[in-house]
mmCIF file of C-alpha atoms in Angstrom:
data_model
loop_
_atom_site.group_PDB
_atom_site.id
_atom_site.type_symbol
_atom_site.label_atom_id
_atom_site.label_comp_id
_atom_site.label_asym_id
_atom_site.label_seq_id
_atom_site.Cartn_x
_atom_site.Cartn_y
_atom_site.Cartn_z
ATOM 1 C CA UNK A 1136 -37.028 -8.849 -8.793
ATOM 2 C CA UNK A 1137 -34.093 -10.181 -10.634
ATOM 3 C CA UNK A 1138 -31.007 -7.842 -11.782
ATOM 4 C CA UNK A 1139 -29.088 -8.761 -14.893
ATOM 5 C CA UNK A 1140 -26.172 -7.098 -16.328
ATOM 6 C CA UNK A 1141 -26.138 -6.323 -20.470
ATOM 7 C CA UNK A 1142 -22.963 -9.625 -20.998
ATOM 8 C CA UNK A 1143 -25.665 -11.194 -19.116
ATOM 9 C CA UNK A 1144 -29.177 -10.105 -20.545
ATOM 10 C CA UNK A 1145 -28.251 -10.687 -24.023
ATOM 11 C CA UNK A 1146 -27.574 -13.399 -26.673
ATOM 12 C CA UNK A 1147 -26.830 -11.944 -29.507
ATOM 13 C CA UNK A 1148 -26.925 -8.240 -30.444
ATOM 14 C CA UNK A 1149 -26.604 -6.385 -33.840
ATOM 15 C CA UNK A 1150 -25.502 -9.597 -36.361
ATOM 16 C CA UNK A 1151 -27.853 -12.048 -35.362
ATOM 17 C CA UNK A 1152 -28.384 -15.861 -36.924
ATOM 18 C CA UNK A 1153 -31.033 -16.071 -39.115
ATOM 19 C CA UNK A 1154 -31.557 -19.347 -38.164
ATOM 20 C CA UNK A 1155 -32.303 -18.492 -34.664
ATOM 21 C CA UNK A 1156 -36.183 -18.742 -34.442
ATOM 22 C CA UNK A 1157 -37.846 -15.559 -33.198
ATOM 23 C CA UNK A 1158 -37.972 -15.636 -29.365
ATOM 24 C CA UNK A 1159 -39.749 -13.983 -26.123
ATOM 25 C CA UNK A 1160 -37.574 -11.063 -26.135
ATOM 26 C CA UNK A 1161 -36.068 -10.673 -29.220
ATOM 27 C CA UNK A 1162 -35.731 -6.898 -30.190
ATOM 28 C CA UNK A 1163 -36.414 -5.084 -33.517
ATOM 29 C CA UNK A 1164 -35.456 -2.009 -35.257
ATOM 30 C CA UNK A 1165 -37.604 -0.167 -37.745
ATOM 31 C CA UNK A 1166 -40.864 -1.100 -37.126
ATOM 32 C CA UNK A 1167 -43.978 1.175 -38.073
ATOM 33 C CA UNK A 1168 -46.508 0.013 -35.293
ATOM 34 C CA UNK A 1169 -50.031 -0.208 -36.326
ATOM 35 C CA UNK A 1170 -51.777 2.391 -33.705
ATOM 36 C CA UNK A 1171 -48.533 4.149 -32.612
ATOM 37 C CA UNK A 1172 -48.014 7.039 -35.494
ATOM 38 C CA UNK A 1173 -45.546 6.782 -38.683
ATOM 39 C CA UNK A 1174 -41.841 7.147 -37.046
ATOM 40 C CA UNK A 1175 -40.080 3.285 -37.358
ATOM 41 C CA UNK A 1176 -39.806 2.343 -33.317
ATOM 42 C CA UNK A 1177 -37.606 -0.500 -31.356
ATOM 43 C CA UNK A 1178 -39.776 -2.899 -29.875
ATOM 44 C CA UNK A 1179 -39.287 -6.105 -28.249
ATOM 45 C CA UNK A 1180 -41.617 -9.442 -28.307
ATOM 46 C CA UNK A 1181 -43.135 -10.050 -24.781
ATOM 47 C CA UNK A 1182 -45.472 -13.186 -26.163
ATOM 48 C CA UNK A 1183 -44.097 -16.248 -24.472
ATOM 49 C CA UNK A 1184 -42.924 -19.109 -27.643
ATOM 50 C CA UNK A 1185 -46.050 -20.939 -27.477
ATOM 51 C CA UNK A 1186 -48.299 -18.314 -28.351
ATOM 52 C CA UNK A 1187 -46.601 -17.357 -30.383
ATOM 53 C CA UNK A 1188 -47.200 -20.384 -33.008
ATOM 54 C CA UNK A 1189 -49.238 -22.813 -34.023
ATOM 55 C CA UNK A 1190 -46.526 -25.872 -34.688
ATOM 56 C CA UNK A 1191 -43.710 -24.351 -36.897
ATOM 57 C CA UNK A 1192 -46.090 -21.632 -38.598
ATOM 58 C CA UNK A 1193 -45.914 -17.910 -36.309
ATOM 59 C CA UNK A 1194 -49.165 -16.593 -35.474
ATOM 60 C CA UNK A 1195 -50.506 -13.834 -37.477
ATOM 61 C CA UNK A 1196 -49.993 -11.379 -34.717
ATOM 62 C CA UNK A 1197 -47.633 -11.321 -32.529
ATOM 63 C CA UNK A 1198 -47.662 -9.405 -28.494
ATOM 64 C CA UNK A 1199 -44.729 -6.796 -28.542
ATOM 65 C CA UNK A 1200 -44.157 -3.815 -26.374
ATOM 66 C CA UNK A 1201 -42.518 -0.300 -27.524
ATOM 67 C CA UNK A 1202 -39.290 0.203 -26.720
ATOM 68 C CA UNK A 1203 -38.192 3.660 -25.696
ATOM 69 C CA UNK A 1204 -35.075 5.791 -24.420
ATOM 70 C CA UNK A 1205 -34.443 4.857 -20.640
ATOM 71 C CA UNK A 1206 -32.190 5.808 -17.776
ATOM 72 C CA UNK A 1207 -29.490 2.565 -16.805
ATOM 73 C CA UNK A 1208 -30.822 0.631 -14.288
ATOM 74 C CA UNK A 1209 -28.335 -0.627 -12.133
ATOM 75 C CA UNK A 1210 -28.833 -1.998 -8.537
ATOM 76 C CA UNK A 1211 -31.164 -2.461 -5.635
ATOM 77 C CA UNK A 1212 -33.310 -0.030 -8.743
ATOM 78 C CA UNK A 1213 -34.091 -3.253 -10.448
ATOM 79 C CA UNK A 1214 -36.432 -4.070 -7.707
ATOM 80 C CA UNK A 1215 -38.437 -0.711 -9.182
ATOM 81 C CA UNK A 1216 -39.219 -0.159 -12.712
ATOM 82 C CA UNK A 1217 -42.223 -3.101 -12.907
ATOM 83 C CA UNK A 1218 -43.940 -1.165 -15.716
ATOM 84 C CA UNK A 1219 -40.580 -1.787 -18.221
ATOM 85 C CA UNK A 1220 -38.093 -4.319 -18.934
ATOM 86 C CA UNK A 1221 -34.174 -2.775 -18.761
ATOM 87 C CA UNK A 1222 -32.100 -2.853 -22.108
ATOM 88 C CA UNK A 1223 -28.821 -1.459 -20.876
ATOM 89 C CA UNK A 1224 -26.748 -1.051 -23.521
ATOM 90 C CA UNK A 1225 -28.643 -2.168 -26.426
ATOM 91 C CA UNK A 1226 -27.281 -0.192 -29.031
ATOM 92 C CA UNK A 1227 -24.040 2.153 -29.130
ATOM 93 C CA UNK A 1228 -24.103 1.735 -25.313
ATOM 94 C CA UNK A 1229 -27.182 3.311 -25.208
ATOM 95 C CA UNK A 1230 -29.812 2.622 -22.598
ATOM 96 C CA UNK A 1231 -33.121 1.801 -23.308
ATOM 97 C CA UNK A 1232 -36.129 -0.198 -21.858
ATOM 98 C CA UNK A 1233 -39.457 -1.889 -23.325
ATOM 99 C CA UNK A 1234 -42.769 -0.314 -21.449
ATOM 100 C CA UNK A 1235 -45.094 -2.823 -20.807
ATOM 101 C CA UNK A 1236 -48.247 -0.027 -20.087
ATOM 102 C CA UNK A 1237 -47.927 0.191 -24.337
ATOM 103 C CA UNK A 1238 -47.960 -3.397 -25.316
ATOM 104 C CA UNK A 1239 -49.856 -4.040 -28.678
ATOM 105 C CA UNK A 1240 -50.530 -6.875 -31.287
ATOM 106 C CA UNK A 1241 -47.988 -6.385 -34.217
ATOM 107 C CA UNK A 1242 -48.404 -7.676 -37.790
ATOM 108 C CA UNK A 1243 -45.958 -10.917 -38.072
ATOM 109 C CA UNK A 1244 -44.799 -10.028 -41.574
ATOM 110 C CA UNK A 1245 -43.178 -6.789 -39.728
ATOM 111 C CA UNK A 1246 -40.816 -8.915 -37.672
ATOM 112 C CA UNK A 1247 -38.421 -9.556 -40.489
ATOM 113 C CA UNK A 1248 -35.157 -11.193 -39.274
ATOM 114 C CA UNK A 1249 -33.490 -8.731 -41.444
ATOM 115 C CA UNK A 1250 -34.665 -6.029 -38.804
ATOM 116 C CA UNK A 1251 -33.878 -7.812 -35.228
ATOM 117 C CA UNK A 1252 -30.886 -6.496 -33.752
ATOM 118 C CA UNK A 1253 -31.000 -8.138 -30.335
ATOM 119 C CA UNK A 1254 -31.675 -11.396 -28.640
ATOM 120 C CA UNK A 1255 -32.022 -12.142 -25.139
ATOM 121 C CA UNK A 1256 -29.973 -15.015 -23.171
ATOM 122 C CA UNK A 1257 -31.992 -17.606 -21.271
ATOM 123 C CA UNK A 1258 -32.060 -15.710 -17.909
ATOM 124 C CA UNK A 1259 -32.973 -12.830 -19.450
ATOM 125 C CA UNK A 1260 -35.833 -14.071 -21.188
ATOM 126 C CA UNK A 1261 -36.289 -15.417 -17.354
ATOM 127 C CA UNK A 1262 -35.835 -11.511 -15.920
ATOM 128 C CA UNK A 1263 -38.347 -10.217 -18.631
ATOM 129 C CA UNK A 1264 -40.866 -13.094 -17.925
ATOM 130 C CA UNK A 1265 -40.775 -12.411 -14.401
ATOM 131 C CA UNK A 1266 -40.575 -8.208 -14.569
ATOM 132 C CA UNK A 1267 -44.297 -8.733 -16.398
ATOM 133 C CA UNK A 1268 -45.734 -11.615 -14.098
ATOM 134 C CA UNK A 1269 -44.409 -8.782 -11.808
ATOM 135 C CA UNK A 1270 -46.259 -5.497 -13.682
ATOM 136 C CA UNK A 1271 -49.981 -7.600 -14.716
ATOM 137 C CA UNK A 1272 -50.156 -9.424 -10.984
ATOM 138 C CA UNK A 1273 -48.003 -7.494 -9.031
ATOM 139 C CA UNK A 1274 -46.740 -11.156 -7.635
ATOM 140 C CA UNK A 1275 -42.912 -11.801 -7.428
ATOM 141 C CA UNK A 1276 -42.205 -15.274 -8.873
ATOM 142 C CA UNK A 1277 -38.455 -17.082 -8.913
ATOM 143 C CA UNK A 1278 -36.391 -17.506 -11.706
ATOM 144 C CA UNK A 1279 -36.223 -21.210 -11.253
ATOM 145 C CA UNK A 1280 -39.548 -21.692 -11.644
ATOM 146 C CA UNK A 1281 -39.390 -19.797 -14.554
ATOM 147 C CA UNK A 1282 -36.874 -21.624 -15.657
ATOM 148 C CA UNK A 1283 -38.033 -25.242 -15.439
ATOM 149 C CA UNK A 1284 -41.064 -23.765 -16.646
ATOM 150 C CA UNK A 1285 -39.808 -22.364 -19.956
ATOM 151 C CA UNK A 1286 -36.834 -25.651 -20.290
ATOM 152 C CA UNK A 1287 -39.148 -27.611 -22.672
ATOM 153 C CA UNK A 1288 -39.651 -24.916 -24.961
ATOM 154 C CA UNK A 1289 -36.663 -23.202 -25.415
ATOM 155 C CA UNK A 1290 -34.833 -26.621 -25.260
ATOM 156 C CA UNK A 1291 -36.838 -27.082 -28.664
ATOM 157 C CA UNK A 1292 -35.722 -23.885 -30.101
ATOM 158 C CA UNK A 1293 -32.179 -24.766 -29.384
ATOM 159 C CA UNK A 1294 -32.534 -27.789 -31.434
ATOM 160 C CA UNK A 1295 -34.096 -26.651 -34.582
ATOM 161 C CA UNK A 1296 -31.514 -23.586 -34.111
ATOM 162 C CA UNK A 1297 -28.947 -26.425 -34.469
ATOM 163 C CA UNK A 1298 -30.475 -28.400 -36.844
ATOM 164 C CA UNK A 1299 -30.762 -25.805 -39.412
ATOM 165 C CA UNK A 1300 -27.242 -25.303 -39.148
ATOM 166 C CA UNK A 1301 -26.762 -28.329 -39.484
ATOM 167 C CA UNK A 1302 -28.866 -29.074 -43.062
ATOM 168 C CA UNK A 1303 -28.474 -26.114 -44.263
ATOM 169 C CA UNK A 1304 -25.387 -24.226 -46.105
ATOM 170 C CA UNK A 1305 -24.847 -20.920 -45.341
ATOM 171 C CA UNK A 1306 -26.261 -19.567 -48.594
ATOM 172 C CA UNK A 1307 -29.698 -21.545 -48.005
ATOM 173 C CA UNK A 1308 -30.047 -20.197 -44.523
ATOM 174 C CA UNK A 1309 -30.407 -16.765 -46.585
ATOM 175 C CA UNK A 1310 -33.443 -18.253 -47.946
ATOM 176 C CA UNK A 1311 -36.475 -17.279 -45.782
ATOM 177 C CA UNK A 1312 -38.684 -20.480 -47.659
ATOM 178 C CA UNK A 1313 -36.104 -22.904 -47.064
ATOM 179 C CA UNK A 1314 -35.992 -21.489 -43.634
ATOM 180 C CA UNK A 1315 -39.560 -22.238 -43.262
ATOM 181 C CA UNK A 1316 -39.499 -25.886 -45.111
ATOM 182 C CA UNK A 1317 -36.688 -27.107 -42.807
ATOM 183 C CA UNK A 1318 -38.578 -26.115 -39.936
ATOM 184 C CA UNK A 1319 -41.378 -27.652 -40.575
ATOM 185 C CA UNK A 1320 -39.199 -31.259 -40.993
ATOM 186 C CA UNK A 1321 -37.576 -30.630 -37.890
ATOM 187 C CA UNK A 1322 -41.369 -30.074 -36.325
ATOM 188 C CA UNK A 1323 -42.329 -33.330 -37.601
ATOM 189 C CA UNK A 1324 -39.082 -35.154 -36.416
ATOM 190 C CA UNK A 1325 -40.186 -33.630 -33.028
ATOM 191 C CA UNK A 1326 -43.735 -35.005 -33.269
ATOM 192 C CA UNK A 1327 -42.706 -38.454 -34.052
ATOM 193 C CA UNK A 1328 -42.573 -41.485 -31.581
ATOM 194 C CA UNK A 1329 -45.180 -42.463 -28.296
ATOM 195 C CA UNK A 1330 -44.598 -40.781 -26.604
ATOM 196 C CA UNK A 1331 -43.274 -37.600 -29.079
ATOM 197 C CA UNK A 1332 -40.237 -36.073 -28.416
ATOM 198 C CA UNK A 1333 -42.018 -32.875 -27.989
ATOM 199 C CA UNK A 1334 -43.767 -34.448 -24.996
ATOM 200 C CA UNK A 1335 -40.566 -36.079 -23.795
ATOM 201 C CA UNK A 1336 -39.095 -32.990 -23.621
ATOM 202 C CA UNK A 1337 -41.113 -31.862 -20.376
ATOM 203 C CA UNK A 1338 -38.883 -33.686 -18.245
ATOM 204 C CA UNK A 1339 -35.519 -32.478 -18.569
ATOM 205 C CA UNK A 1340 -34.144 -35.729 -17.723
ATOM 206 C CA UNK A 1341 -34.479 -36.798 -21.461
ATOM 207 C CA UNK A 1342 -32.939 -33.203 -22.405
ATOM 208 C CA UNK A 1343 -29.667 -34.684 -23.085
ATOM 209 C CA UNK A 1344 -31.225 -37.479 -25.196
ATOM 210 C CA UNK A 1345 -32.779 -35.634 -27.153
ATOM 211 C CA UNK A 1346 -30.518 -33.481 -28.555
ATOM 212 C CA UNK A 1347 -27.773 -36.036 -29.347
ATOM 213 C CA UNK A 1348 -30.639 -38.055 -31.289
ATOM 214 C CA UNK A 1349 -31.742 -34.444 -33.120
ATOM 215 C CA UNK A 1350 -27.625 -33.867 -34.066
ATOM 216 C CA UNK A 1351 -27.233 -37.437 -35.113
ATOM 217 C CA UNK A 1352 -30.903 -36.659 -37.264
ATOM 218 C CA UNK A 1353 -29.978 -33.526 -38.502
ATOM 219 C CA UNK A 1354 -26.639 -35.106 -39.754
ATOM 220 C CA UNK A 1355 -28.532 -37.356 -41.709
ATOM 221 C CA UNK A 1356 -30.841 -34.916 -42.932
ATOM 222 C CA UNK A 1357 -28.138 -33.166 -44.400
ATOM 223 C CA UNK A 1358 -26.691 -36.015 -46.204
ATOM 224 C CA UNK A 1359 -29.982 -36.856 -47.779
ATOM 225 C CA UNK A 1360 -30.792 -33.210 -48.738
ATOM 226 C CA UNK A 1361 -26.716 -33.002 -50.557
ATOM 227 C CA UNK A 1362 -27.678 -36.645 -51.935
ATOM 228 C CA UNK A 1363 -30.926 -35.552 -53.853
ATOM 229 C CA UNK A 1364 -28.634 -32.081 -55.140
#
């Protein structure tokens, strides 16, 4: 299996965009998990983006696994470990890793952007997809594939990541229903066209496309939405 060092596993960590949509491997803080006592826990979503929703609405329940104190793993030790995923330095330097053996359904309304305090880069969501292909099937499967696998999808969450930005002032992105309205524009703008962007987006030749038409949209979006003010 892969290694990944922490400049390398993670995105963002501690003051994270709220208009970054919730992610495989996005970690949260204070979270009482049905089944696992009263204490608030760490835990980290393991549910790859599409199941996680049905078009722009999240699924009522959401796959997560506990996240617990863990030695560093540094190393030839990455290629041991399958039952967790690393998270060196996640908070205060502190070492800590996700343990797949305890993964549960969790409540979506607990997974409040107000309590995520880490996101993953794009390779690691790759190293944590392939540590749990790794700990269900015991099979060892490349980061490439992974990769050109998961391209569609998180290509998409790039773009509405950008596009809110885009249509939305600072003060609205505050605004968890306006969060959820602009989202669900930005899923129809994907939908539109034969074939849909959406599908387009499988072949990562139209990647580039794509996103210059969804700035150039979101642009306009924007002018609309200060238009109608």
């Amino acid at each position: 299996m892969d290694q990944i060092d922490p400049d390398e596993l993670y995105d963002e960590r501690e003051d994270i965009s709220r208009a970054r949509p919730l992610l495989q491997g996005d970690v949260f803080d204070g979270i009482v998990l049905p089944g696992f006592g009263e204490n608030p826990r760490k835990v980290q979503i393991v549910a790859h983006p599409c199941a996680m929703r049905t078009g722009a609405s999240l699924s009522p329940r959401i796959t997560v696994a506990p996240i617990e104190p863990y030695r560093a793993i540094t190393g030839k030790a990455w290629h041991g470990h399958p039952r967790v995923m690393p998270l060196a330095e996640l908070v205060s330097g502190k070492h800590f890793a996700a343990m797949f053996v305890d993964i549960t359904a969790c409540p979506v309304e607990l997974l409040t952007k107000e309590r995520r305090i880490a996101t993953l880069s794009n390779r690691g969501i790759f190293v944590l997809q392939q540590r749990l292909i790794k700990h269900y099937t015991r099979a060892e499967t490349e980061l490439e594939v992974l990769r050109s696998q998961s391209a569609p999808v998180l290509t998409e969450a790039e773009l509405l990541w950008d596009w809110l930005e885009t249509v939305l002032s600072d003060l609205e992105i505050d605004d968890d229903d306006l969060l959820a309205v602009e989202a669900e524009v930005f899923e129809e703008w994907m939908r539109s066209g034969s074939p849909s962007r959406q599908e387009r987006l499988r072949a990562e030749t139209n990647h580039a496309d794509i996103r210059r038409d969804a700035q150039r949209a979101a642009v306009e979006r924007a002018r609309t939405r200060q238009a109608e003010k």
